[in-house]
Amino acid sequence: MSRTTMMIDPGLPTGLFTDVVASHGEYVELVKFGWGTALVTRDLDRKIAVLREAGIGFYFGGTLFERYLWGGRLDDYLALVERTGATHIEVSNGTIPLDQEAKAGYVRRMAAHRPVLSEVGYKDAERSALLTPADWVGAIEQDLAAGASLVITETRESGRSGMARPDGHLRDDVLAAVLAAVDPSRLLFEAPTKDLQVELIREIGPEVNLGNIAAADVLGVETLRQGLRGDTLLQFAPADFPRSRTVSVA
Amino acid sequence: MSRTTMMIDPGLPTGLFTDVVASHGEYVELVKFGWGTALVTRDLDRKIAVLREAGIGFYFGGTLFERYLWGGRLDDYLALVERTGATHIEVSNGTIPLDQEAKAGYVRRMAAHRPVLSEVGYKDAERSALLTPADWVGAIEQDLAAGASLVITETRESGRSGMARPDGHLRDDVLAAVLAAVDPSRLLFEAPTKDLQVELIREIGPEVNLGNIAAADVLGVETLRQGLRGDTLLQFAPADFPRSRTVSVA
Amino acid sequence: MSRTTMMIDPGLPTGLFTDVVASHGEYVELVKFGWGTALVTRDLDRKIAVLREAGIGFYFGGTLFERYLWGGRLDDYLALVERTGATHIEVSNGTIPLDQEAKAGYVRRMAAHRPVLSEVGYKDAERSALLTPADWVGAIEQDLAAGASLVITETRESGRSGMARPDGHLRDDVLAAVLAAVDPSRLLFEAPTKDLQVELIREIGPEVNLGNIAAADVLGVETLRQGLRGDTLLQFAPADFPRSRTVSVA
């Protein structure tokens, strides 16, 4: 998988979900049904059919994995994955008490069922702030060694925890250490705000994998990647332009 | 009425409104057409038909009541309520000069026409900040004595006035005093932000009545109530899970 | 053109775009396809057909003009304008290095093709902060003299740069100087946040031209203009009410 944009579905109504996929689906590689929304979504099967039709992968938020694990019902979780045809499994320890070592064990177990997206970082800003750059690198490398297809760097919806600081910008020390040790094509950076999207595209390039993109921002992220928005326009040489896949101006 | 989620319609286009009700209507008990939007909504009758079909109550924002009252046209307001079939009347003094005593008088008058939702608190943050915990309790008790079905605690769309502080968190002193005096089933807490939703569910429990919920957050609020999101997951014992009404994982 | 509300399309899915125009189109005079989104919008032609049907003008964000100009391909930009039937051309220097003098030259050139909306102010908050009130007035007057139909005062999506301060409020000194020199009917104020919308309506009146209005805020802005929301209700005399175009309460 290369140049992944992961869109989060925080509970879109079914018609709007379908509309987004029909209009912008070509710019979306993965959809995450955020946290446990899948369990209260009446039309989950219809949404899944829309994604299957469009050739877009999907999975459930790590919080749902954690909820089942915490309840001692991992078999039920795997049954849900099987029944729905989820294409990936996210393994995380963002909320429940589960140390990195144990989490890596679940990465290994789940990888027997689906490609695993493992997550590093906590939802709680204070807990995440205590993670050193070396902690981040160590956890990412351990998850990859355990068989994760991609490692997700946590930055929850507010854009102010996980790899982001309370001011909404990236922790530069963490990012530098991670990029020195890991190929960014193995990472999926959660980037729910435009500030984070711009920082990551400027730093890593237009092909960076971005996640937790809101439906309303899918097209905006694509313009950032292509230098079609003020924030990244000057990064592209004039001759690069345009690279549009959809509009011919000739 | 128990466990009410009140969704605010701040002027959704008609198709999206219909889509939200079709997709998430089972989690919505009341819809408020925010402030005076009803007067400039071309398809108001179609929206109302959608709600009636789904068995969801609706009413007009208190600002519209205040606007008619201030213009000396309360009869016209009642005619609007009759013509549209609004199921409730909100009585408030969030903006116009109308003291608590006089407001309670209107609660009594309007209760002859519809179940009344009365509101306590001002839209202006500075005016609201001057209300003491005792002022809040007194006003709520007076409105209930005057016949209000539910009392709404004002926290306008920004989540930074009324019962919330400028930093977006609840005024704990006010909340504690109110809960010591009033059964929370008689209160509808406006909670337009996730921070407020989480605080109220943690403090009062999953059955707390929540209002000013955006269409985009209806499903998210439901997951908070059910312990399916990181913020409230650890409140629920593992064995509580899952309580989904819609997905069987067996 | 008088009393213009310009809605920005930041990449809405096609169904929602159509829904907004069908539901609220009577309150929208102009649509801007934000920055370079037009080049990655699969259904651009369908969106344009919807606008043409509704009699709403449209144009492309100034960033797209800048991108073509910077790439030395202004002829291609004019071909795009011709092919799509855009009703206006925005000329700006918000991002690329192009001084005011040179920008005014492009205003003159483009005015031979379409009515020109020229923009004053930079996207970068620090660059914009260096512009004095006299700089703003001078640039606006120069653009009008060069043939601009309307001059747009930049305040990008965050509402925290251009004519706004980092705290999200208007630069009063700039606004006062501009209004002392220029008829506000020749200006289109970008006002992406409710705070800015309220400030401008209070200061200039309900007929002020407002731009960068989100689809979700179109109806809300109309209620602010008509005194149907708490923020502007007390500005209107009781007898002014109601001025609704769509609901009869008689």
Coordinates of N, CA, C and O in Angstrom, one line a residue, chain A residues 20-168:
Chain A
V20 N -20.0 10.8 -0.3 CA -18.6 11.1 -0.2 C -17.8 10.1 -1.0 O -16.9 10.4 -1.7
V21 N -18.2 8.8 -0.9 CA -17.4 7.8 -1.6 C -17.6 7.9 -3.1 O -16.7 7.8 -3.9
A22 N -18.9 8.3 -3.5 CA -19.1 8.4 -4.9 C -18.3 9.6 -5.5 O -17.9 9.6 -6.6
S23 N -18.2 10.7 -4.7 CA -17.6 11.9 -5.2 C -16.1 12.0 -5.0 O -15.4 12.5 -5.9
H24 N -15.6 11.4 -3.9 CA -14.2 11.6 -3.7 C -13.5 10.2 -3.4 O -12.3 10.2 -3.0
G25 N -14.1 9.1 -3.7 CA -13.6 7.8 -3.4 C -12.2 7.5 -4.0 O -11.4 6.8 -3.4
E26 N -11.9 8.1 -5.1 CA -10.7 7.8 -5.8 C -9.5 8.4 -4.9 O -8.3 8.0 -5.2
Y27 N -9.7 9.3 -4.0 CA -8.7 9.8 -3.1 C -8.6 9.1 -1.8 O -7.9 9.6 -0.9
V28 N -9.4 8.1 -1.6 CA -9.4 7.4 -0.3 C -9.0 6.0 -0.5 O -9.6 5.3 -1.3
E29 N -8.0 5.5 0.3 CA -7.6 4.1 0.2 C -8.2 3.3 1.4 O -8.4 2.1 1.2
L30 N -8.5 3.9 2.5 CA -8.9 3.1 3.7 C -10.0 4.0 4.4 O -9.9 5.2 4.5
V31 N -11.0 3.3 5.0 CA -11.9 3.9 5.8 C -11.9 3.3 7.2 O -11.9 2.0 7.3
K32 N -11.8 4.1 8.2 CA -11.9 3.6 9.6 C -13.3 3.9 10.2 O -13.7 5.1 10.2
F33 N -14.1 2.9 10.6 CA -15.3 3.2 11.4 C -14.8 3.6 12.8 O -14.4 2.7 13.5
G34 N -14.9 4.8 13.1 CA -14.2 5.4 14.3 C -14.7 4.6 15.6 O -15.9 4.3 15.7
W35 N -13.7 4.4 16.5 CA -14.0 3.8 17.8 C -15.1 2.7 17.7 O -15.0 1.8 16.9
G36 N -16.1 2.8 18.5 CA -17.1 1.7 18.5 C -18.4 2.1 17.7 O -19.4 1.5 17.9
T37 N -18.3 3.1 16.8 CA -19.5 3.5 16.1 C -20.1 2.3 15.3 O -21.4 2.3 15.1
A38 N -19.3 1.4 14.9 CA -19.9 0.3 14.1 C -21.0 -0.4 14.8 O -22.0 -0.9 14.2
L39 N -20.9 -0.5 16.1 CA -21.9 -1.3 16.8 C -23.3 -0.5 17.0 O -24.3 -1.1 17.3
V40 N -23.3 0.8 16.7 CA -24.6 1.5 16.8 C -25.0 2.1 15.4 O -25.9 2.9 15.4
T41 N -24.3 1.6 14.4 CA -24.7 2.1 13.0 C -25.7 1.2 12.4 O -25.4 0.0 12.1
R42 N -26.9 1.7 12.2 CA -28.0 0.8 11.7 C -27.6 0.3 10.3 O -27.9 -0.9 10.0
D43 N -27.0 1.1 9.5 CA -26.8 0.7 8.1 C -25.4 0.3 7.8 O -24.9 0.5 6.7
L44 N -24.7 -0.3 8.8 CA -23.3 -0.7 8.6 C -23.2 -1.6 7.4 O -22.2 -1.4 6.6
D45 N -24.1 -2.5 7.2 CA -23.9 -3.4 6.0 C -24.0 -2.6 4.7 O -23.3 -2.9 3.7
R46 N -24.8 -1.6 4.6 CA -24.9 -0.8 3.4 C -23.6 0.0 3.2 O -23.1 0.2 2.1
K47 N -23.1 0.6 4.3 CA -21.9 1.3 4.1 C -20.7 0.4 3.6 O -19.9 0.8 2.8
I48 N -20.7 -0.8 4.2 CA -19.7 -1.7 3.8 C -19.8 -2.1 2.3 O -18.8 -2.2 1.5
A49 N -21.0 -2.3 1.9 CA -21.3 -2.6 0.4 C -20.8 -1.4 -0.5 O -20.2 -1.7 -1.5
V50 N -21.0 -0.2 0.0 CA -20.5 1.0 -0.8 C -19.0 0.9 -0.9 O -18.4 1.2 -2.0
L51 N -18.3 0.6 0.2 CA -16.8 0.6 0.1 C -16.4 -0.6 -0.7 O -15.4 -0.4 -1.5
R52 N -17.0 -1.7 -0.6 CA -16.6 -2.9 -1.4 C -16.7 -2.6 -2.9 O -15.8 -2.8 -3.7
E53 N -17.8 -2.0 -3.2 CA -18.1 -1.6 -4.6 C -17.0 -0.6 -5.1 O -16.5 -0.7 -6.3
A54 N -16.5 0.3 -4.3 CA -15.5 1.3 -4.7 C -14.1 0.7 -4.5 O -13.1 1.5 -4.9
G55 N -13.9 -0.5 -4.0 CA -12.6 -1.0 -3.8 C -11.8 -0.3 -2.7 O -10.5 -0.2 -2.8
I56 N -12.5 0.1 -1.7 CA -11.8 0.8 -0.6 C -11.8 -0.1 0.7 O -12.8 -0.7 1.0
G57 N -10.6 -0.3 1.3 CA -10.5 -1.1 2.5 C -11.2 -0.5 3.7 O -11.4 0.7 3.7
F58 N -11.4 -1.3 4.7 CA -12.0 -0.7 5.9 C -11.7 -1.5 7.1 O -11.4 -2.7 7.0
Y59 N -11.8 -0.9 8.3 CA -11.6 -1.6 9.5 C -12.2 -0.8 10.7 O -12.8 0.3 10.4
F60 N -12.2 -1.4 11.8 CA -12.8 -0.7 13.0 C -11.8 -0.1 13.9 O -10.7 -0.5 14.0
G61 N -12.2 1.0 14.5 CA -11.2 1.8 15.3 C -10.7 0.9 16.4 O -11.3 0.0 16.9
G62 N -9.4 1.2 16.8 CA -8.7 0.4 17.8 C -9.5 0.3 19.1 O -9.4 -0.7 19.9
T63 N -10.3 1.4 19.4 CA -11.0 1.3 20.7 C -12.0 0.2 20.7 O -12.3 -0.4 21.8
L64 N -12.5 -0.2 19.6 CA -13.5 -1.4 19.6 C -12.7 -2.7 19.9 O -13.1 -3.5 20.7
F65 N -11.5 -2.8 19.3 CA -10.6 -3.9 19.6 C -10.4 -3.9 21.1 O -10.5 -5.0 21.8
E66 N -10.0 -2.8 21.7 CA -9.7 -2.7 23.1 C -10.9 -3.1 24.0 O -10.8 -3.7 25.0
R67 N -12.1 -2.6 23.5 CA -13.3 -2.9 24.3 C -13.6 -4.4 24.4 O -13.9 -4.9 25.4
Y68 N -13.5 -5.1 23.2 CA -13.7 -6.5 23.2 C -12.6 -7.2 24.0 O -12.9 -8.1 24.8
L69 N -11.4 -6.8 23.8 CA -10.3 -7.5 24.6 C -10.5 -7.3 26.1 O -10.3 -8.3 26.8
W70 N -10.8 -6.1 26.5 CA -11.0 -5.8 27.9 C -12.2 -6.6 28.5 O -12.1 -7.0 29.6
G71 N -13.2 -6.9 27.6 CA -14.3 -7.7 28.1 C -14.0 -9.2 28.0 O -15.0 -10.0 28.2
G72 N -12.8 -9.6 27.5 CA -12.5 -11.0 27.4 C -13.3 -11.7 26.3 O -13.6 -12.9 26.3
R73 N -13.5 -10.9 25.2 CA -14.3 -11.5 24.1 C -13.7 -11.3 22.8 O -14.3 -10.9 21.8
L74 N -12.4 -11.6 22.7 CA -11.7 -11.4 21.5 C -12.2 -12.3 20.4 O -12.2 -11.9 19.2
D75 N -12.7 -13.5 20.7 CA -13.3 -14.3 19.7 C -14.5 -13.7 19.0 O -14.7 -13.8 17.8
D76 N -15.3 -13.0 19.8 CA -16.4 -12.3 19.3 C -16.0 -11.2 18.3 O -16.6 -10.9 17.3
Y77 N -14.8 -10.5 18.7 CA -14.3 -9.5 17.8 C -13.9 -10.1 16.5 O -14.2 -9.5 15.4
L78 N -13.2 -11.2 16.5 CA -12.8 -11.8 15.3 C -14.0 -12.3 14.4 O -14.0 -12.2 13.2
A79 N -15.1 -12.7 15.2 CA -16.3 -13.1 14.4 C -16.9 -11.9 13.7 O -17.4 -12.0 12.6
L80 N -16.8 -10.7 14.4 CA -17.3 -9.5 13.8 C -16.5 -9.1 12.5 O -17.1 -8.8 11.5
V81 N -15.2 -9.3 12.6 CA -14.3 -9.0 11.5 C -14.7 -10.0 10.3 O -14.8 -9.5 9.2
E82 N -14.9 -11.2 10.7 CA -15.2 -12.2 9.6 C -16.5 -11.9 9.0 O -16.7 -11.9 7.7
R83 N -17.5 -11.6 9.8 CA -18.9 -11.4 9.3 C -18.9 -10.2 8.4 O -19.6 -10.2 7.4
T84 N -18.2 -9.1 8.8 CA -18.3 -7.9 8.0 C -17.4 -7.9 6.8 O -17.5 -7.0 5.9
G85 N -16.3 -8.7 6.9 CA -15.3 -8.7 5.8 C -14.4 -7.5 5.9 O -13.8 -7.0 4.9
A86 N -14.2 -7.0 7.2 CA -13.2 -6.0 7.4 C -11.9 -6.4 6.8 O -11.5 -7.5 6.9
T87 N -11.2 -5.4 6.1 CA -10.0 -5.8 5.4 C -8.7 -5.8 6.3 O -7.7 -6.3 5.9
H88 N -8.8 -5.0 7.4 CA -7.7 -4.9 8.3 C -8.2 -5.0 9.7 O -9.3 -4.8 10.0
I89 N -7.2 -5.2 10.6 CA -7.5 -5.1 12.1 C -6.6 -4.1 12.7 O -5.4 -4.1 12.4
E90 N -7.2 -3.2 13.5 CA -6.3 -2.3 14.2 C -6.1 -2.8 15.6 O -7.1 -3.2 16.3
V91 N -4.9 -2.8 16.1 CA -4.5 -3.3 17.4 C -3.9 -2.1 18.1 O -2.9 -1.5 17.7
S92 N -4.5 -1.7 19.3 CA -4.0 -0.5 20.0 C -4.1 -0.7 21.5 O -4.7 -1.7 21.9
N93 N -3.5 0.2 22.2 CA -3.6 0.3 23.6 C -3.8 1.7 24.1 O -3.3 2.1 25.1
G94 N -4.6 2.4 23.3 CA -4.8 3.8 23.6 C -5.5 4.1 24.8 O -5.4 5.2 25.4
T95 N -6.4 3.2 25.3 CA -7.2 3.5 26.5 C -7.1 2.5 27.6 O -6.9 2.8 28.7
I96 N -7.2 1.2 27.2 CA -7.1 0.2 28.3 C -5.7 -0.1 28.8 O -4.8 0.3 28.1
P97 N -5.6 -0.6 30.0 CA -4.3 -0.9 30.5 C -3.7 -2.1 29.8 O -4.2 -3.2 30.1
L98 N -2.8 -1.9 28.9 CA -2.2 -3.0 28.1 C -0.8 -2.5 27.7 O -0.7 -1.5 27.0
D99 N 0.2 -3.1 28.2 CA 1.6 -2.6 27.9 C 2.0 -2.9 26.5 O 1.4 -3.7 25.8
Q100 N 3.1 -2.2 26.1 CA 3.5 -2.3 24.7 C 3.9 -3.8 24.4 O 3.6 -4.2 23.3
E101 N 4.5 -4.4 25.3 CA 5.0 -5.8 25.1 C 3.7 -6.7 24.7 O 3.7 -7.4 23.8
A102 N 2.7 -6.6 25.6 CA 1.5 -7.4 25.4 C 0.8 -7.0 24.1 O 0.3 -7.8 23.4
K103 N 0.8 -5.7 23.8 CA 0.2 -5.2 22.6 C 0.8 -5.9 21.4 O 0.2 -6.4 20.5
A104 N 2.2 -5.9 21.4 CA 2.9 -6.5 20.3 C 2.5 -8.0 20.1 O 2.5 -8.5 19.0
G105 N 2.2 -8.6 21.3 CA 1.8 -10.0 21.2 C 0.4 -10.1 20.4 O 0.3 -11.0 19.6
Y106 N -0.5 -9.2 20.7 CA -1.7 -9.2 19.9 C -1.5 -8.8 18.5 O -2.3 -9.3 17.6
V107 N -0.6 -8.0 18.2 CA -0.3 -7.7 16.8 C 0.1 -9.0 16.1 O -0.5 -9.3 15.0
R108 N 0.9 -9.8 16.7 CA 1.3 -11.1 16.1 C 0.1 -12.0 15.9 O -0.1 -12.6 14.9
R109 N -0.7 -12.1 17.0 CA -1.9 -13.0 16.9 C -2.9 -12.5 15.8 O -3.4 -13.3 15.0
M110 N -3.2 -11.2 15.8 CA -4.2 -10.7 14.8 C -3.7 -10.8 13.4 O -4.4 -11.0 12.4
A111 N -2.3 -10.8 13.2 CA -1.8 -10.8 11.9 C -2.0 -12.1 11.2 O -1.9 -12.2 10.0
A112 N -2.4 -13.1 11.9 CA -2.8 -14.4 11.3 C -4.2 -14.3 10.6 O -4.5 -15.1 9.8
H113 N -4.9 -13.2 11.0 CA -6.3 -13.1 10.5 C -6.4 -12.0 9.4 O -7.1 -12.2 8.4
R114 N -5.7 -10.9 9.6 CA -5.8 -9.8 8.7 C -4.5 -9.0 8.7 O -3.8 -9.1 9.7
P115 N -4.2 -8.2 7.7 CA -3.1 -7.3 7.8 C -3.4 -6.4 9.0 O -4.6 -5.9 9.2
V116 N -2.4 -6.2 9.8 CA -2.7 -5.4 11.1 C -2.1 -4.0 11.0 O -1.0 -3.7 10.5
L117 N -3.0 -3.0 11.4 CA -2.5 -1.7 11.6 C -2.4 -1.6 13.1 O -3.4 -1.7 13.9
S118 N -1.2 -1.4 13.6 CA -1.0 -1.2 15.1 C -0.8 0.2 15.4 O -0.4 1.0 14.5
E119 N -1.2 0.6 16.6 CA -1.1 2.0 16.9 C -0.2 2.3 18.1 O -0.2 1.5 19.0
V120 N 0.6 3.3 18.0 CA 1.5 3.7 19.0 C 1.0 5.1 19.5 O 0.7 6.0 18.7
G121 N 1.0 5.3 20.8 CA 0.6 6.6 21.4 C -0.7 6.4 22.2 O -1.5 5.5 21.9
Y122 N -0.9 7.3 23.2 CA -2.1 7.2 24.0 C -3.1 8.3 23.7 O -2.7 9.4 23.2
K123 N -4.4 8.1 23.9 CA -5.4 9.1 23.7 C -5.2 10.2 24.8 O -5.5 11.4 24.5
D124 N -4.8 9.8 26.0 CA -4.6 10.8 27.1 C -3.4 11.6 26.8 O -2.3 11.1 26.6
A125 N -3.6 12.9 26.7 CA -2.5 13.8 26.4 C -1.3 13.7 27.4 O -0.1 13.7 27.0
E126 N -1.6 13.6 28.6 CA -0.5 13.5 29.6 C 0.3 12.2 29.5 O 1.5 12.2 29.6
R127 N -0.4 11.1 29.3 CA 0.3 9.9 29.2 C 1.2 9.9 28.0 O 2.3 9.5 28.0
S128 N 0.6 10.4 26.8 CA 1.4 10.5 25.6 C 2.6 11.4 25.8 O 3.7 11.1 25.2
A129 N 2.5 12.5 26.5 CA 3.6 13.4 26.7 C 4.8 12.7 27.4 O 5.9 13.2 27.2
L130 N 4.5 11.7 28.2 CA 5.6 11.0 28.9 C 6.4 10.1 28.0 O 7.4 9.6 28.4
L131 N 5.9 9.8 26.8 CA 6.6 8.9 25.9 C 7.8 9.7 25.3 O 7.6 10.7 24.7
T132 N 9.0 9.2 25.5 CA 10.1 9.8 24.9 C 10.2 9.5 23.4 O 9.6 8.5 22.9
P133 N 11.0 10.2 22.6 CA 11.3 9.8 21.2 C 11.7 8.4 21.1 O 11.3 7.6 20.3
A134 N 12.6 7.9 22.1 CA 13.1 6.6 22.0 C 12.0 5.6 22.3 O 11.9 4.5 21.7
D135 N 11.0 5.9 23.2 CA 9.9 5.1 23.4 C 9.1 4.9 22.1 O 8.6 3.8 21.8
W136 N 8.8 6.0 21.4 CA 8.1 5.9 20.1 C 8.8 5.0 19.2 O 8.1 4.1 18.6
V137 N 10.1 5.2 19.0 CA 10.8 4.4 18.0 C 10.8 3.0 18.4 O 10.5 2.1 17.6
G138 N 11.0 2.7 19.7 CA 11.1 1.3 20.1 C 9.7 0.6 19.9 O 9.7 -0.5 19.4
A139 N 8.6 1.3 20.2 CA 7.3 0.7 20.1 C 7.0 0.4 18.6 O 6.5 -0.6 18.2
I140 N 7.3 1.4 17.8 CA 7.1 1.2 16.3 C 7.9 0.0 15.8 O 7.3 -0.8 15.1
E141 N 9.1 -0.1 16.2 CA 10.0 -1.2 15.6 C 9.5 -2.5 16.2 O 9.5 -3.5 15.4
Q142 N 9.0 -2.5 17.4 CA 8.5 -3.8 18.0 C 7.3 -4.2 17.3 O 7.1 -5.4 17.0
D143 N 6.4 -3.3 17.0 CA 5.1 -3.6 16.3 C 5.4 -4.1 14.9 O 4.8 -5.1 14.4
L144 N 6.3 -3.5 14.2 CA 6.7 -3.9 12.8 C 7.3 -5.3 12.9 O 7.0 -6.2 12.1
A145 N 8.2 -5.5 13.9 CA 8.8 -6.9 14.0 C 7.7 -7.9 14.3 O 7.9 -9.1 13.9
A146 N 6.7 -7.5 15.0 CA 5.6 -8.5 15.3 C 4.7 -8.8 14.1 O 3.7 -9.6 14.3
G147 N 4.9 -8.0 13.0 CA 4.1 -8.3 11.9 C 3.1 -7.3 11.5 O 2.3 -7.5 10.6
A148 N 3.2 -6.1 12.1 CA 2.2 -5.0 11.6 C 2.5 -4.6 10.2 O 3.7 -4.5 9.8
S149 N 1.5 -4.4 9.4 CA 1.7 -3.9 8.1 C 2.0 -2.4 8.0 O 2.8 -2.0 7.3
L150 N 1.3 -1.7 8.9 CA 1.6 -0.3 9.0 C 1.5 0.0 10.5 O 0.7 -0.6 11.2
V151 N 2.2 1.0 11.0 CA 2.1 1.5 12.3 C 1.5 2.9 12.3 O 1.9 3.8 11.6
I152 N 0.4 3.1 13.1 CA -0.3 4.3 13.1 C 0.2 5.1 14.3 O 0.4 4.6 15.4
T153 N 0.5 6.4 14.0 CA 0.9 7.3 15.2 C -0.3 8.0 15.6 O -0.9 8.8 14.8
E154 N -0.7 7.8 16.8 CA -1.9 8.3 17.4 C -1.9 9.8 17.4 O -1.0 10.5 17.9
T155 N -3.0 10.4 16.9 CA -3.3 11.9 17.1 C -4.8 12.0 17.1 O -5.3 12.0 16.0
R156 N -5.4 11.9 18.2 CA -6.9 11.8 18.1 C -7.6 13.0 17.5 O -6.9 13.9 17.0
E157 N -8.9 12.9 17.5 CA -9.6 13.8 16.6 C -9.3 15.3 16.9 O -9.4 16.1 16.0
S158 N -9.0 15.7 18.1 CA -8.7 17.1 18.4 C -7.4 17.5 17.8 O -7.1 18.7 17.7
G159 N -6.5 16.6 17.4 CA -5.2 17.0 17.0 C -4.3 17.5 18.1 O -3.4 18.3 17.8
R160 N -4.6 17.2 19.3 CA -3.8 17.8 20.4 C -3.3 16.7 21.4 O -3.1 17.0 22.6
S161 N -3.1 15.5 21.0 CA -2.5 14.5 21.9 C -1.7 13.6 21.0 O -1.6 13.8 19.8
G162 N -1.3 12.5 21.6 CA -0.5 11.5 20.8 C 0.8 12.2 20.3 O 1.5 12.8 21.1
M163 N 1.0 12.1 19.0 CA 2.2 12.7 18.5 C 2.1 14.3 18.3 O 3.1 14.9 18.0
A164 N 1.0 14.8 18.6 CA 0.8 16.3 18.6 C 1.0 16.8 20.0 O 0.7 16.2 21.0
R165 N 1.4 18.1 20.1 CA 1.5 18.8 21.4 C 0.1 19.4 21.7 O -0.8 19.5 20.8
P166 N -0.1 19.8 22.9 CA -1.3 20.5 23.3 C -1.6 21.7 22.4 O -2.8 22.2 22.3
D167 N -0.6 22.3 21.8 CA -0.8 23.5 20.9 C -1.2 23.1 19.5 O -1.4 24.0 18.7
G168 N -1.3 21.8 19.3 CA -1.8 21.3 18.0 C -0.7 21.1 16.9 O -1.0 20.8 15.8

